[in-house]
Every structure is written in structure tokens, then in C-alpha cells.
Amino acid sequence: MFGVVSVSAMALGVAGMGAGAASADTVVDTVRVGTAPFGVAVSPDGSRAYVTNVVSDSVSVIETAGNAVIGSIGVGDAPAGVAVSPDGSHVYVTNQLEDTVSVIETAGNTVIDTIEVGDTPVGVATTPDGLGVYVTNNGDDTVSVIETADRTVVETIGVGNGPQDVAFTPNGSRAFVTNALEDSVSVIETSENTLVNTIRVGDYPRGLAVTPDGLRVYVANGGSDTVSVVDTATDTVAQTIPAEDFPWGLALTPDGSRAYVTNLYDASVSVIDTATNSVVERIRVGNYPYGVAVSPDGSPVYVVNHEASMVSVIADETCSGSLCTS
């Protein structure tokens, strides 16, 4: 239904990690947001981070230059997922207990529309061309497809049991959806909005991300404490990476060299070197880290700490000690 964006494949690489004091990811700041934050997304220019707050029914707007909250936007009941349009003009927020999506215009940080979707919407992502928004509806096992031009649902796609997160290939031709209660990933062909495959992964898959070359999908499996690496050419799991206690959110750097995985019950973030598919760092953050997002230039990384009602800001700095032990 939506246009396919042409992209070129890119080589993936990562620098080796040294022992002792070294250049490593560490928490450089924390930002207090609303109550019980859930999701986070960064604007395409990196100037703003948007955080959904489940209990506050709001979105906190963080100015990334100073890591300060500059605004709070009221949305629907129990906001969860958040996505920014490719041009940065709009933010889309799923409201779990209202079965709606709030549309925020970023120029004025105001809600300009509310769209009815399926039962208990959780995940949300915009197509690479910005023409569509896909929403996972956890309560009725569907994905709502929104056309951004007129902000209406134009398609509803049946997927697996308990859909959570959604991500696209860089050219927008396929969407991948984690199904937490079915231990699977649904593959959607976006040209016809049809389910074309189901991939078995680990237990209770939640967060996922597609590499910039579109060749791999990384899936966080909360119930099995692993990350599945899916080969998109065959739609099969090519490798399984051990993580910490209940991996939840997952985000890739723009060059695809690293994956950041939040570990819900370990209050940590695992950093995966995608060249070797091995964990190279473990970063301590706040309690119950949920969502994670990476800036367009690869640093900093923003991690939502649900219980602490704050966001940890992670950057690549020289450090040693408990915050950057692997």
C-alpha cells in the first residue's frame, strides 16, 4: 500500500573493547519525567526525545542538548508506544486503555487528532516513507494500518497472539511484529498488507529492530533471557544470544554495529556487538528499564526506567567500574 524506499546495503563493523579504563558506554545523566514511563523515541534531527508516561497519561518532551524536560503533553489513557514521523513533524502515541492513537504536532507540542484502533494498542512505528503508521493491538491480535494523510485506519491485519512491537525493513517492504504469547514474529508484506510468514523465536518476545541493511532482525525474548537473530533471507533464527534477566526493549545504532537491550529485572542494558553477536558491555540503569532509543548519530542512548520515573542517558565515554562492566 505504501511506497518502498530505496536503500543501499551497508557494511557493519565495530571496534574492539579493551580491558580496564577504556572508551565505553556509561550513564552520563538522568532525566526525571512523568510517572511510570514506558516508551521513548528520538526525533530525526536528534534534538528531542519523547517519553510516554503510563500513569501520568502524558508525553514528556526532552530537549537533548541539555537533557531537560521542556514540556508535557496530555494524551490518552495509559500511553505506551511512541514513534516520530521521518520528517519529525508528528509523534504517534498508543493509548492502551483507550484503544486510540494520539497524533501530536511537534511544532506546537499539541494533540491534533485521536484515531480509534484495535483493542489495547501497544507498539507503533511509522513506515520509512512516512505515509503509514502500523499499530500492534495486544488485545485482539491485530495490526492497525493508519494512512497518515487523512489519519484513518485503512487496514486491519491479523497476526499472532499478544502482539507487542513492530519494525520495518529500511525499504519499507516488510514489517515484523513480535507476538509475546505465541513466541513468534509475524512477517507482513506491506504492499498488500498480508501476513506472509511466522518465525518461531524465544519465549515472550517483546522488542525488536531491523539492521540498516535489512538482512537481520534482532528480537528480545523476555521469557528465555535471550536475543534471537533472524536472517531475513530465510525468515529463520540464525543465532541466539544470551542476555540478562527478562530482556524487554531493543534498539540498534544507525550504522547497525550495536544493539542495546534493556533487561527488565536486572536494571541493566546489555550492549551487543553485531559483528560477533556477543554481549560486550552491561550498563547499570534504573529499576525496570522498558523502552530504549538511540540518537540519529549513534549517541547518546535513552533508556526509560519505569519504576524510577526517569530516563537514563547513556553515552560513549572513558570509564571504569560497575557502570561499564561487561
Coordinates of C-alpha atoms in Angstrom, one line a residue:
M1 CA 0.0 0.0 0.0
F2 CA 2.8 2.4 0.9
G3 CA 5.8 3.3 -1.2
V4 CA 9.1 1.3 -1.0
V5 CA 12.1 3.4 -0.1
S6 CA 15.3 2.6 -2.0
V7 CA 18.3 1.9 0.3
S8 CA 21.8 0.5 -0.3
A9 CA 23.3 -2.2 1.9
M10 CA 26.0 -1.1 4.3
A11 CA 28.9 -2.9 5.8
L12 CA 28.7 -3.5 9.5
G13 CA 31.6 -3.1 11.9
V14 CA 32.5 -2.4 15.5
A15 CA 35.7 -1.5 17.4
G16 CA 37.1 -4.0 19.9
M17 CA 36.6 -3.4 23.6
G18 CA 39.7 -3.0 25.8
A19 CA 40.1 -4.0 29.4
G20 CA 40.2 -1.6 32.4
A21 CA 39.6 2.1 31.8
A22 CA 38.5 2.5 28.3
S23 CA 36.1 4.2 26.0
A24 CA 32.8 2.6 26.9
D25 CA 29.1 3.3 27.2
T26 CA 28.1 4.7 30.6
V27 CA 25.2 6.6 32.2
V28 CA 26.1 10.3 31.9
D29 CA 22.8 11.8 33.0
T30 CA 19.4 11.1 34.3
V31 CA 16.2 13.0 33.5
R32 CA 13.1 13.0 35.7
V33 CA 9.9 12.5 33.6
G34 CA 6.3 11.6 34.3
T35 CA 5.0 8.7 36.4
A36 CA 5.7 5.2 35.1
P37 CA 7.4 5.9 31.8
F38 CA 7.1 3.2 29.1
G39 CA 8.4 4.1 25.7
V40 CA 10.8 6.6 24.1
A41 CA 11.6 7.9 20.6
V42 CA 14.1 10.4 19.4
S43 CA 13.4 13.0 16.6
P44 CA 15.2 12.5 13.3
D45 CA 17.4 15.6 14.0
G46 CA 18.2 14.3 17.5
S47 CA 17.1 17.5 19.2
R48 CA 14.1 16.0 21.1
A49 CA 13.2 12.8 22.9
Y50 CA 9.6 11.9 23.5
V51 CA 8.7 9.7 26.5
T52 CA 5.3 8.1 27.2
N53 CA 4.2 8.1 30.9
V54 CA 1.6 5.3 31.6
V55 CA 0.2 6.7 34.9
S56 CA 0.5 10.4 34.1
D57 CA -1.3 9.9 30.8
S58 CA 1.3 12.2 29.2
V59 CA 4.3 12.5 26.9
S60 CA 7.4 14.2 28.3
V61 CA 9.4 16.2 25.8
I62 CA 13.1 16.2 26.5
E63 CA 15.5 18.8 24.9
T64 CA 18.5 16.6 24.3
A65 CA 21.1 19.4 24.2
G66 CA 20.6 19.9 28.0
N67 CA 18.8 16.7 28.9
A68 CA 15.9 18.8 30.3
V69 CA 12.1 18.3 30.1
I70 CA 10.7 21.3 28.2
G71 CA 7.1 20.2 28.0
S72 CA 4.5 17.7 29.0
I73 CA 1.7 16.8 26.6
G74 CA -1.6 15.2 27.8
V75 CA -2.6 12.2 25.7
G76 CA -5.0 9.2 26.2
D77 CA -5.3 6.7 28.9
A78 CA -2.1 4.6 29.7
P79 CA 0.1 5.7 26.8
A80 CA 2.7 3.1 25.8
G81 CA 4.3 3.1 22.3
V82 CA 5.7 6.2 20.7
A83 CA 7.0 6.9 17.2
V84 CA 8.2 10.0 15.4
S85 CA 7.5 10.6 11.7
P86 CA 10.5 10.6 9.4
D87 CA 10.3 14.4 8.9
G88 CA 9.9 15.0 12.6
S89 CA 6.6 16.8 12.2
H90 CA 4.4 14.4 14.1
V91 CA 4.5 12.0 17.0
Y92 CA 2.2 9.0 17.3
V93 CA 1.3 7.6 20.7
T94 CA -0.7 4.4 21.5
N95 CA -3.1 4.7 24.4
Q96 CA -3.6 1.2 25.8
L97 CA -6.8 1.7 27.9
E98 CA -8.5 3.9 25.4
D99 CA -7.9 1.9 22.2
T100 CA -6.7 5.0 20.4
V101 CA -3.6 6.7 18.9
S102 CA -2.9 10.3 19.8
V103 CA -1.3 12.4 17.0
I104 CA 1.0 15.2 18.2
E105 CA 2.1 18.1 16.0
T106 CA 5.7 18.7 17.2
A107 CA 5.7 22.4 16.1
G108 CA 3.4 23.3 19.0
N109 CA 3.5 20.1 21.0
T110 CA -0.2 19.7 20.8
V111 CA -2.5 16.8 20.1
I112 CA -4.2 17.4 16.8
D113 CA -6.1 14.2 16.3
T114 CA -7.1 10.9 18.1
I115 CA -7.5 7.8 16.0
E116 CA -9.5 4.8 17.1
V117 CA -7.6 1.5 16.6
G118 CA -7.9 -2.1 17.9
D119 CA -8.0 -3.4 21.5
T120 CA -5.2 -2.4 23.8
P121 CA -2.7 -0.8 21.3
V122 CA 0.9 -1.1 22.4
G123 CA 3.6 -0.9 19.7
V124 CA 3.7 1.7 17.0
A125 CA 6.1 2.5 14.0
T126 CA 6.0 4.8 11.0
T127 CA 6.8 3.5 7.6
P128 CA 10.1 4.7 6.2
D129 CA 8.4 6.9 3.7
G130 CA 6.1 8.4 6.4
L131 CA 2.9 7.6 4.6
G132 CA 1.7 4.9 7.0
V133 CA 1.7 4.1 10.7
Y134 CA 1.4 0.5 12.0
V135 CA 0.0 -0.2 15.4
T136 CA 0.0 -3.5 17.3
N137 CA -3.2 -4.3 19.2
N138 CA -2.4 -6.6 22.0
G139 CA -6.0 -7.3 23.0
D140 CA -7.3 -8.5 19.7
D141 CA -4.2 -9.9 18.0
T142 CA -4.2 -7.4 15.1
V143 CA -2.2 -4.6 13.5
S144 CA -4.0 -1.4 12.5
V145 CA -2.6 0.3 9.4
I146 CA -3.1 4.1 9.5
E147 CA -2.8 6.3 6.5
T148 CA -1.1 9.5 7.7
A149 CA -2.5 11.8 5.0
D150 CA -6.1 11.6 6.4
R151 CA -5.2 9.9 9.7
T152 CA -7.6 7.0 9.3
V153 CA -7.3 3.2 9.7
V154 CA -7.3 1.7 6.2
E155 CA -6.4 -1.9 7.0
T156 CA -6.5 -4.4 9.9
I157 CA -4.1 -7.4 9.7
G158 CA -4.5 -10.5 11.9
V159 CA -1.2 -11.5 13.5
G160 CA -0.1 -13.8 16.3
N161 CA -1.2 -13.9 19.9
G162 CA -0.3 -10.9 22.0
P163 CA 1.4 -8.6 19.5
Q164 CA 3.8 -6.2 21.1
D165 CA 6.3 -4.3 19.0
V166 CA 6.7 -3.6 15.2
A167 CA 9.6 -2.6 13.0
F168 CA 10.2 -2.2 9.3
T169 CA 12.9 -3.1 6.8
P170 CA 14.7 0.0 5.6
N171 CA 12.9 0.0 2.3
G172 CA 9.5 -0.5 4.0
S173 CA 8.6 -3.7 2.1
R174 CA 8.1 -5.8 5.2
A175 CA 7.1 -5.3 8.8
F176 CA 8.0 -7.6 11.7
V177 CA 5.7 -8.0 14.7
T178 CA 6.6 -9.7 18.0
N179 CA 3.9 -11.9 19.4
A180 CA 4.6 -12.3 23.1
L181 CA 2.0 -15.0 23.9
E182 CA 2.9 -17.1 20.9
D183 CA 6.8 -16.9 21.0
S184 CA 6.8 -15.8 17.4
V185 CA 7.4 -13.0 15.0
S186 CA 4.8 -12.2 12.3
V187 CA 6.1 -11.1 8.9
I188 CA 3.8 -8.7 6.9
E189 CA 4.2 -7.8 3.3
T190 CA 3.3 -4.1 3.3
S191 CA 2.5 -3.8 -0.4
E192 CA -0.7 -5.8 0.2
N193 CA -0.7 -5.7 4.0
T194 CA -0.8 -9.5 4.2
L195 CA 0.8 -11.9 6.7
V196 CA 3.4 -13.9 4.7
N197 CA 5.3 -15.8 7.4
T198 CA 5.6 -16.7 11.1
I199 CA 9.0 -17.1 12.7
R200 CA 9.5 -19.0 15.9
V201 CA 11.8 -17.2 18.3
G202 CA 12.4 -17.3 22.1
D203 CA 9.9 -17.1 25.0
Y204 CA 7.8 -13.9 25.3
P205 CA 9.4 -11.8 22.5
R206 CA 9.0 -8.1 23.1
G207 CA 11.3 -5.5 21.5
L208 CA 12.8 -5.8 18.0
A209 CA 14.8 -3.9 15.4
V210 CA 15.9 -4.4 11.8
T211 CA 19.5 -3.8 10.8
P212 CA 20.2 -0.9 8.3
D213 CA 20.9 -3.3 5.5
G214 CA 17.7 -5.2 6.2
L215 CA 19.4 -8.6 6.5
R216 CA 18.8 -9.3 10.1
V217 CA 16.2 -8.7 12.8
Y218 CA 17.2 -8.7 16.5
V219 CA 14.4 -9.8 18.9
A220 CA 14.5 -9.5 22.7
N221 CA 12.9 -12.6 24.3
G222 CA 11.9 -11.8 27.9
G223 CA 10.9 -15.3 29.0
S224 CA 14.0 -17.0 27.8
D225 CA 16.6 -14.3 28.6
T226 CA 17.9 -14.3 25.1
V227 CA 18.1 -12.3 21.9
S228 CA 17.2 -14.0 18.6
V229 CA 19.0 -13.0 15.4
V230 CA 16.7 -13.6 12.5
D231 CA 18.0 -14.0 8.9
T232 CA 15.5 -12.1 6.7
A233 CA 16.5 -14.0 3.6
T234 CA 15.2 -17.3 5.1
D235 CA 13.0 -15.9 7.9
T236 CA 14.7 -18.3 10.3
V237 CA 16.7 -17.8 13.6
A238 CA 20.4 -17.8 12.7
Q239 CA 21.7 -17.3 16.2
T240 CA 20.6 -16.9 19.8
I241 CA 22.5 -14.5 22.1
P242 CA 22.3 -14.9 25.9
A243 CA 21.1 -11.7 27.7
E244 CA 20.3 -10.8 31.3
D245 CA 17.0 -11.2 33.3
F246 CA 14.0 -10.6 31.1
P247 CA 15.2 -8.6 28.1
W248 CA 12.5 -6.2 27.0
G249 CA 13.3 -3.2 24.8
L250 CA 15.8 -3.3 21.9
A251 CA 17.3 -0.6 19.6
L252 CA 20.1 -0.6 17.1
T253 CA 22.6 2.1 16.3
P254 CA 22.1 3.8 12.9
D255 CA 25.1 2.0 11.5
G256 CA 23.9 -1.3 12.9
S257 CA 27.1 -2.0 14.7
R258 CA 25.5 -2.3 18.2
A259 CA 22.2 -3.4 19.7
Y260 CA 21.1 -2.0 23.1
V261 CA 18.8 -4.4 25.1
T262 CA 17.0 -3.4 28.3
N263 CA 16.9 -6.1 30.9
L264 CA 13.7 -5.6 32.9
Y265 CA 14.5 -7.5 36.1
D266 CA 18.3 -6.8 36.1
A267 CA 18.1 -3.0 36.0
S268 CA 20.7 -3.0 33.2
V269 CA 21.3 -2.6 29.5
S270 CA 23.2 -5.3 27.5
V271 CA 25.3 -4.0 24.6
I272 CA 25.7 -6.4 21.7
D273 CA 28.4 -6.2 19.1
T274 CA 26.5 -7.2 16.0
A275 CA 29.7 -8.2 14.1
T276 CA 30.2 -11.0 16.5
N277 CA 26.7 -11.2 18.1
S278 CA 28.2 -11.2 21.5
V279 CA 27.5 -9.0 24.6
V280 CA 30.4 -6.6 25.1
E281 CA 29.0 -4.4 27.9
R282 CA 26.5 -4.4 30.7
I283 CA 25.4 -1.0 31.9
R284 CA 23.6 -0.3 35.1
V285 CA 20.5 1.9 34.8
G286 CA 17.3 2.5 36.9
N287 CA 14.8 -0.1 38.0
Y288 CA 12.6 -1.7 35.4
P289 CA 14.1 -0.4 32.2
Y290 CA 11.5 -0.6 29.4
G291 CA 11.9 1.4 26.2
V292 CA 15.2 2.3 24.6
A293 CA 16.1 4.6 21.7
V294 CA 19.3 5.7 20.0
S295 CA 20.1 9.1 18.7
P296 CA 20.5 9.5 14.9
D297 CA 24.2 9.9 15.2
G298 CA 24.5 6.8 17.5
S299 CA 25.0 8.6 20.8
P300 CA 23.5 9.2 23.3
V301 CA 21.1 6.3 24.0
Y302 CA 17.9 7.0 26.0
V303 CA 16.6 4.3 28.4
V304 CA 13.2 4.6 30.2
N305 CA 13.2 3.4 33.8
H306 CA 9.6 2.6 34.6
E307 CA 9.7 2.2 38.4
A308 CA 12.1 5.2 38.9
S309 CA 10.1 7.5 36.6
M310 CA 13.3 8.7 34.9
V311 CA 15.3 8.3 31.8
S312 CA 19.0 7.2 31.8
V313 CA 21.2 8.9 29.2
I314 CA 24.0 6.7 28.0
A315 CA 27.0 7.9 26.1
D316 CA 30.4 6.7 25.0
E317 CA 32.9 7.9 27.5
T318 CA 36.1 6.8 29.2
C319 CA 35.1 4.9 32.3
S320 CA 35.9 2.1 34.6
G321 CA 34.0 0.3 37.4
S322 CA 30.5 -1.0 37.9
L323 CA 28.7 1.1 35.4
C324 CA 30.6 -0.2 32.4
T325 CA 31.5 -3.7 33.4
S326 CA 30.7 -6.3 30.8

